[in-house]
XYZ file of N, CA and C in Angstrom:
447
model
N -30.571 93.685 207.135
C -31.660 93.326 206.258
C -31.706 94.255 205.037
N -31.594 95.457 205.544
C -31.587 96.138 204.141
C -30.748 95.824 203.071
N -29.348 95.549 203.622
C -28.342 95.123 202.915
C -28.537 94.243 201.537
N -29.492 93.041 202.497
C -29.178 91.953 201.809
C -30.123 92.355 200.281
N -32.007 93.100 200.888
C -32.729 94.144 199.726
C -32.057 94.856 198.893
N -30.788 95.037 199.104
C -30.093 96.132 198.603
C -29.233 95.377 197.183
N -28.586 94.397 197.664
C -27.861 93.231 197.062
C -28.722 92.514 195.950
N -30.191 92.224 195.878
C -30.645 91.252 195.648
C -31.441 92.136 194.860
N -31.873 93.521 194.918
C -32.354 94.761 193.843
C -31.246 94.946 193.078
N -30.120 94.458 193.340
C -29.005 95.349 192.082
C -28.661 94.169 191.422
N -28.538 92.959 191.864
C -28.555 91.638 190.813
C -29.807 91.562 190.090
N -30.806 91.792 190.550
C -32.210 91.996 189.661
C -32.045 92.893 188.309
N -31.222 94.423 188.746
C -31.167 95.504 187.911
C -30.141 94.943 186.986
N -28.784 94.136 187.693
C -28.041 93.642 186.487
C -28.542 93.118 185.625
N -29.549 91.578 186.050
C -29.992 90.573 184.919
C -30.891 91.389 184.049
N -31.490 92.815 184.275
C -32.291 93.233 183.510
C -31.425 93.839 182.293
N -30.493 94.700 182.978
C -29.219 95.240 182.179
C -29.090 94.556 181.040
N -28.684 93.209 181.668
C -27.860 92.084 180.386
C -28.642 91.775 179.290
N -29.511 91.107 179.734
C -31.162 90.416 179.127
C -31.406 91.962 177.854
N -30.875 92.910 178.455
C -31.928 94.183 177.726
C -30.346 94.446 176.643
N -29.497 93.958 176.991
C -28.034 94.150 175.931
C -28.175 93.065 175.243
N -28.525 92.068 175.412
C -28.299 90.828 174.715
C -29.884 90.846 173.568
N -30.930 91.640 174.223
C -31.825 91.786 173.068
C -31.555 92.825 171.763
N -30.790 94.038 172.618
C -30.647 94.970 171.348
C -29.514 94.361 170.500
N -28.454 93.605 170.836
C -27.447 93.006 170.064
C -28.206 92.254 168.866
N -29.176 91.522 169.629
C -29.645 90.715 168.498
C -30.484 91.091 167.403
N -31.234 92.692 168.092
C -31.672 93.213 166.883
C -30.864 93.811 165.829
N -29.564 93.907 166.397
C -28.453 94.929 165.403
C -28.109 93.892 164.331
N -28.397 92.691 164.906
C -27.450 91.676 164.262
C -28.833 91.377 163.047
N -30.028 91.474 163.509
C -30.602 91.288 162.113
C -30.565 92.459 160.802
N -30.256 93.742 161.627
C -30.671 94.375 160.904
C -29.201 94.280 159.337
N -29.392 94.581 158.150
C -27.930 95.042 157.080
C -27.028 96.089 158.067
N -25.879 95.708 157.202
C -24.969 96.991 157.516
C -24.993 97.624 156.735
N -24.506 98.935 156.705
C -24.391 100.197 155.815
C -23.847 99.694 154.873
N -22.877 98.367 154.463
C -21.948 98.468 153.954
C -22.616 97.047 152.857
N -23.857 96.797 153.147
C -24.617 95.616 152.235
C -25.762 96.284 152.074
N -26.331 95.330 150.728
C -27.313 95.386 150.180
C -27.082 96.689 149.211
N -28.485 97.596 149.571
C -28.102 99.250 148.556
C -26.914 99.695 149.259
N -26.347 99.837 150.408
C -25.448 100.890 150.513
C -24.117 100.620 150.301
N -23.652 99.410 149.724
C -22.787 98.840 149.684
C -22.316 99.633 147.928
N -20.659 99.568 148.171
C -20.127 99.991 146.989
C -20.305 99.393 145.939
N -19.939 100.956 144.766
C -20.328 99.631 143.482
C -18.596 98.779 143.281
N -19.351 97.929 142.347
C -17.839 97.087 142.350
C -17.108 97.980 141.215
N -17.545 99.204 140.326
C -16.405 99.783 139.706
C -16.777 101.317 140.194
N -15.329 101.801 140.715
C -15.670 103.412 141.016
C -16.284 103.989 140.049
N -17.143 105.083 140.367
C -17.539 106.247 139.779
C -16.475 106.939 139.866
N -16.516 108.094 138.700
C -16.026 109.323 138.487
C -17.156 110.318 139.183
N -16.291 111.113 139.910
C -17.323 111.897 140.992
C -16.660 113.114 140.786
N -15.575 113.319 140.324
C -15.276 114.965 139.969
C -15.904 115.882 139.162
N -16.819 115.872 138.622
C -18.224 116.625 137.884
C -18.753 116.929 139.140
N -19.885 115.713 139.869
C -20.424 116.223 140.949
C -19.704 117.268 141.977
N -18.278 116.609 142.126
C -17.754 117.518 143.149
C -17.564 118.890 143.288
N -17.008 119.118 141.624
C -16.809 120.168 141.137
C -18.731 121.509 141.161
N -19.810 121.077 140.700
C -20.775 121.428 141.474
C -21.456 121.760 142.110
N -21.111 120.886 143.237
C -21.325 121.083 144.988
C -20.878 122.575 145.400
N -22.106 122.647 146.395
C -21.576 123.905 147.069
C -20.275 123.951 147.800
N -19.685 125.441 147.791
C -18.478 125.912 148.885
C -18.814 125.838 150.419
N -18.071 125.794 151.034
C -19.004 125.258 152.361
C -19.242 127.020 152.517
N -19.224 127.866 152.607
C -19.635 129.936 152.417
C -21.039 129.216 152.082
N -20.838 128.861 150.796
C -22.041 129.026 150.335
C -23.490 127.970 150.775
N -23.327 126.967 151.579
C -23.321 125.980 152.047
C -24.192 126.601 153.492
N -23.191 127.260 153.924
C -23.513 127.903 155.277
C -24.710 128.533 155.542
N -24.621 129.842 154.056
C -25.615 130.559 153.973
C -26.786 130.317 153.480
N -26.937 128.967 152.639
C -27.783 128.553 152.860
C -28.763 128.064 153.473
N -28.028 127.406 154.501
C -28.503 126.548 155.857
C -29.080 127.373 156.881
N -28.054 129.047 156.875
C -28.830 130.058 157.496
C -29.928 130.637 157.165
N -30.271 130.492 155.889
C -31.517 131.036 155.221
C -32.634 130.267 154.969
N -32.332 129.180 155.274
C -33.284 128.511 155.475
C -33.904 127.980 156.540
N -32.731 128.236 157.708
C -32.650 128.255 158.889
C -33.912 129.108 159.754
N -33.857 130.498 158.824
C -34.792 131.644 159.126
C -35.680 131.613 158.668
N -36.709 130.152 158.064
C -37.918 129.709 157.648
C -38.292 128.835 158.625
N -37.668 128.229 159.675
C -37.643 127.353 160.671
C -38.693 127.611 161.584
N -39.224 128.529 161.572
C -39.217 129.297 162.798
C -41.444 129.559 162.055
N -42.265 129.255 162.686
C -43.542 128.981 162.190
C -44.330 130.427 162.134
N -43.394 131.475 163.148
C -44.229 132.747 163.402
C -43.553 133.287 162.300
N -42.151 132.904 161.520
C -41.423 133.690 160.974
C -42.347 133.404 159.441
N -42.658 132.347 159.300
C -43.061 131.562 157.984
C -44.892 132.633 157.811
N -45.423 132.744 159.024
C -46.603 133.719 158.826
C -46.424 134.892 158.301
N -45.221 135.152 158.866
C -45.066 136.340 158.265
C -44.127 136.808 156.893
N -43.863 135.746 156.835
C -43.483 135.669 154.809
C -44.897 135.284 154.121
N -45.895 134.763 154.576
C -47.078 133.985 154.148
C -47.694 135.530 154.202
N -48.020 136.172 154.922
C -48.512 137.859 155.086
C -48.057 138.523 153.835
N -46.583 138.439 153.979
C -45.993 139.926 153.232
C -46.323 139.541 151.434
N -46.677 137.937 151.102
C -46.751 137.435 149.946
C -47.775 138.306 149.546
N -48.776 138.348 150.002
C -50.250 139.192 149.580
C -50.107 141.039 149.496
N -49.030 141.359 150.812
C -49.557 142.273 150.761
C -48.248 143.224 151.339
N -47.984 144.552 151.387
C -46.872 145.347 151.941
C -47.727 145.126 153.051
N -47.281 145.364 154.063
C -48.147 145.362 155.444
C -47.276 146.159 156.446
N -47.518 146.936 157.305
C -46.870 147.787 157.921
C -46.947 146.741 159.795
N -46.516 147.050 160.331
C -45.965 146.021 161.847
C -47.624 145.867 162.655
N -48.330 147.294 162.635
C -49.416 146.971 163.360
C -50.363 146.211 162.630
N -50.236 146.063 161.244
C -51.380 145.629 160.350
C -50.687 143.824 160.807
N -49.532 143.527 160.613
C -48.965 141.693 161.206
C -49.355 141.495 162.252
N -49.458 142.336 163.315
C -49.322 142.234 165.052
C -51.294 141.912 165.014
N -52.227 142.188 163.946
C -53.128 142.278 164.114
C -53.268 140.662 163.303
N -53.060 140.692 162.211
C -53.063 139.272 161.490
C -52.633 138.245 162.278
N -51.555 138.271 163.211
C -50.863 137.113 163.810
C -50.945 136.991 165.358
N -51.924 137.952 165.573
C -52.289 138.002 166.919
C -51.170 138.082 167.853
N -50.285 138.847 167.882
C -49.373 138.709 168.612
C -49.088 140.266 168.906
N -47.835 140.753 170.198
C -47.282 141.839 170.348
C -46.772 143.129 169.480
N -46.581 143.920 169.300
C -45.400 144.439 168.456
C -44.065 144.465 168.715
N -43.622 143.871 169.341
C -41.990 143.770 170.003
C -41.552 142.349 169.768
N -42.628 141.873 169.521
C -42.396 140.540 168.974
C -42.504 139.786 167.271
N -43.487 140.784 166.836
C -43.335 141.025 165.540
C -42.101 141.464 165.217
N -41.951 142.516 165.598
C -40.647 143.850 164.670
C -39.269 142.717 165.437
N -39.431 141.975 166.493
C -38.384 141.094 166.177
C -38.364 139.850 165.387
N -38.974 139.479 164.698
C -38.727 138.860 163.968
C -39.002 139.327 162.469
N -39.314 140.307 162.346
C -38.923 141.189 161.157
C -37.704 141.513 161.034
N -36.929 141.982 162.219
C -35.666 142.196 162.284
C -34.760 141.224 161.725
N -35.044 139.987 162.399
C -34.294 138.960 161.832
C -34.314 138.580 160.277
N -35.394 138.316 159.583
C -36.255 138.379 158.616
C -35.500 139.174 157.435
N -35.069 140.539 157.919
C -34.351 141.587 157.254
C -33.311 141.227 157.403
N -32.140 141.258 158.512
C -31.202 140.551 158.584
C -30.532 139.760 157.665
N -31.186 138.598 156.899
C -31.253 137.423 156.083
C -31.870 137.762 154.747
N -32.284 138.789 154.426
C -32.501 139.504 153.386
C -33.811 138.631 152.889
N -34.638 138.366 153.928
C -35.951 137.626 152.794
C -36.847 138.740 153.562
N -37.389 139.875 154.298
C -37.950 140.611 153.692
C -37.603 141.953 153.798
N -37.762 143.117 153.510
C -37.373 144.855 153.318
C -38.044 145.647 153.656
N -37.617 146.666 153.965
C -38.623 147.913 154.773
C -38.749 149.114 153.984
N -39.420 149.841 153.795
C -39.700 151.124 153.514
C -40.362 152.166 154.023
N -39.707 153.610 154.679
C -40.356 154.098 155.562
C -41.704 155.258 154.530
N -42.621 155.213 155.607
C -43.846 156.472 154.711
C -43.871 157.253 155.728
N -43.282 158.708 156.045
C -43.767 158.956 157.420
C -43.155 158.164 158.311
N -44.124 158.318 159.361
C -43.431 157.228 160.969
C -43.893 156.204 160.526
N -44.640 155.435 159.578
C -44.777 154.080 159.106
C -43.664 153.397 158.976
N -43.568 152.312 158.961
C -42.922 151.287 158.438
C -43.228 150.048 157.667
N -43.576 149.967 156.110
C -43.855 149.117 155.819
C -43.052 147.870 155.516
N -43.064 146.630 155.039
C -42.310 145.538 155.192
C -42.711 144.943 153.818
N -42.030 144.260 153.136
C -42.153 143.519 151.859
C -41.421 142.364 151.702
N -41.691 141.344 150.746
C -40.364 140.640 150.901
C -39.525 141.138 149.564
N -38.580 140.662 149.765
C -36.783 141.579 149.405
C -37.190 141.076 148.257
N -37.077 140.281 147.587
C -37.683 139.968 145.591
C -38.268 139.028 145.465
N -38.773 138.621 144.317
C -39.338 137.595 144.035
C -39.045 136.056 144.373
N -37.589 136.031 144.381
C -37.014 134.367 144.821
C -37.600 133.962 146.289
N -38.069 135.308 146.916
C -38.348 134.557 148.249
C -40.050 133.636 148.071
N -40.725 134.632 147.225
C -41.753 134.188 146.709
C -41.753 133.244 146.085
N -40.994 132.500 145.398
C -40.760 131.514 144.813
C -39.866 130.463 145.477
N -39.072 130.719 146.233
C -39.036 129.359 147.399
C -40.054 129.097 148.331
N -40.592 129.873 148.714
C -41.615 129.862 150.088
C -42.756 129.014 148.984
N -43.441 129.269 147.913
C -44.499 128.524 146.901
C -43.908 127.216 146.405
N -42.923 127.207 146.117
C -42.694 125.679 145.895
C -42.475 124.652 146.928
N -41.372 125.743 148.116
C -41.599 124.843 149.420
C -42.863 124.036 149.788
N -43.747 124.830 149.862
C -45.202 124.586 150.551
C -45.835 123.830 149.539
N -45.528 124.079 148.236
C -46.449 122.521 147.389
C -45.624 121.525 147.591
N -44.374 121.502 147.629
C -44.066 120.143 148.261
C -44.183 119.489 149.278
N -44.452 120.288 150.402
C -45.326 120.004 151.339
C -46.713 119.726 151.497
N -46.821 120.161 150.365
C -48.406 119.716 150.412
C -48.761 118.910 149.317
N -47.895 118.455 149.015
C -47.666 116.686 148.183
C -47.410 116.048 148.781
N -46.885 116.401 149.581
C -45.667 114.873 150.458
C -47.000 114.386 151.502
């Protein structure tokens, strides 16, 4: 008896299988291909060696992606949003961001690492800044475009 439950659940699971392939086919089939409508070529090539010439090196490409990579990160972005206002030393962030100090100064670490922000010692202090102005000026335009979009 089980057998036959057994047999008669997996022809069930097939017709669902099929039924559920034969619907997504048909949605593929309405949808364009990449290769019509806008994405379709033009009928006379472009000259693209200007652009190409342009384009980043994939080096440079990389390091970008890493540096922006190291904005990814929402505790990391507080604390570029911090250092904008102010030099701030690790216990003065750990107090702003409510968090540890081992968890701050690691992601300061990283932070430094990637050269978006810098340290300067006073004493056993350690204060933190960001590294120049460009960081200040990606992080401000980032965020109004975000706060347009």
């Amino acid at each position: 008896m089980d057998t036959d439950r057994r047999q008669r659940r997996m022809n069930t699971d097939a017709k669902s299988q099929a039924g559920a392939e034969v619907e997504e086919a048909a949605w593929r089939e309405d949808e364009p291909s990449e290769l019509e409508g806008e994405h379709a070529a033009p009928e006379q090539p472009r000259d693209l060696s200007a652009v190409k010439a342009a384009m980043l090196d994939d080096r440079s490409a990389l390091q970008l992606a890493d540096w922006l990579k190291a904005l990814s990160d929402p505790t990391r972005v507080k604390l570029v949003d911090a250092l904008m206002h102010s030099e701030l030393c690790v216990h003065d962030l750990t107090v702003l961001l409510g968090m540890n100090q081992s968890a701050v100064s690691h992601q300061l670490r990283y932070l430094r690492n990637m050269r978006i922000v810098k340290r300067r010692k006073e004493g056993k202090t350690v204060y933190y800044s960001l590294d120049d102005d460009h960081v200040e000026q990606v992080f401000r335009q980032t965020l109004e475009h975000v706060r347009h979009s």
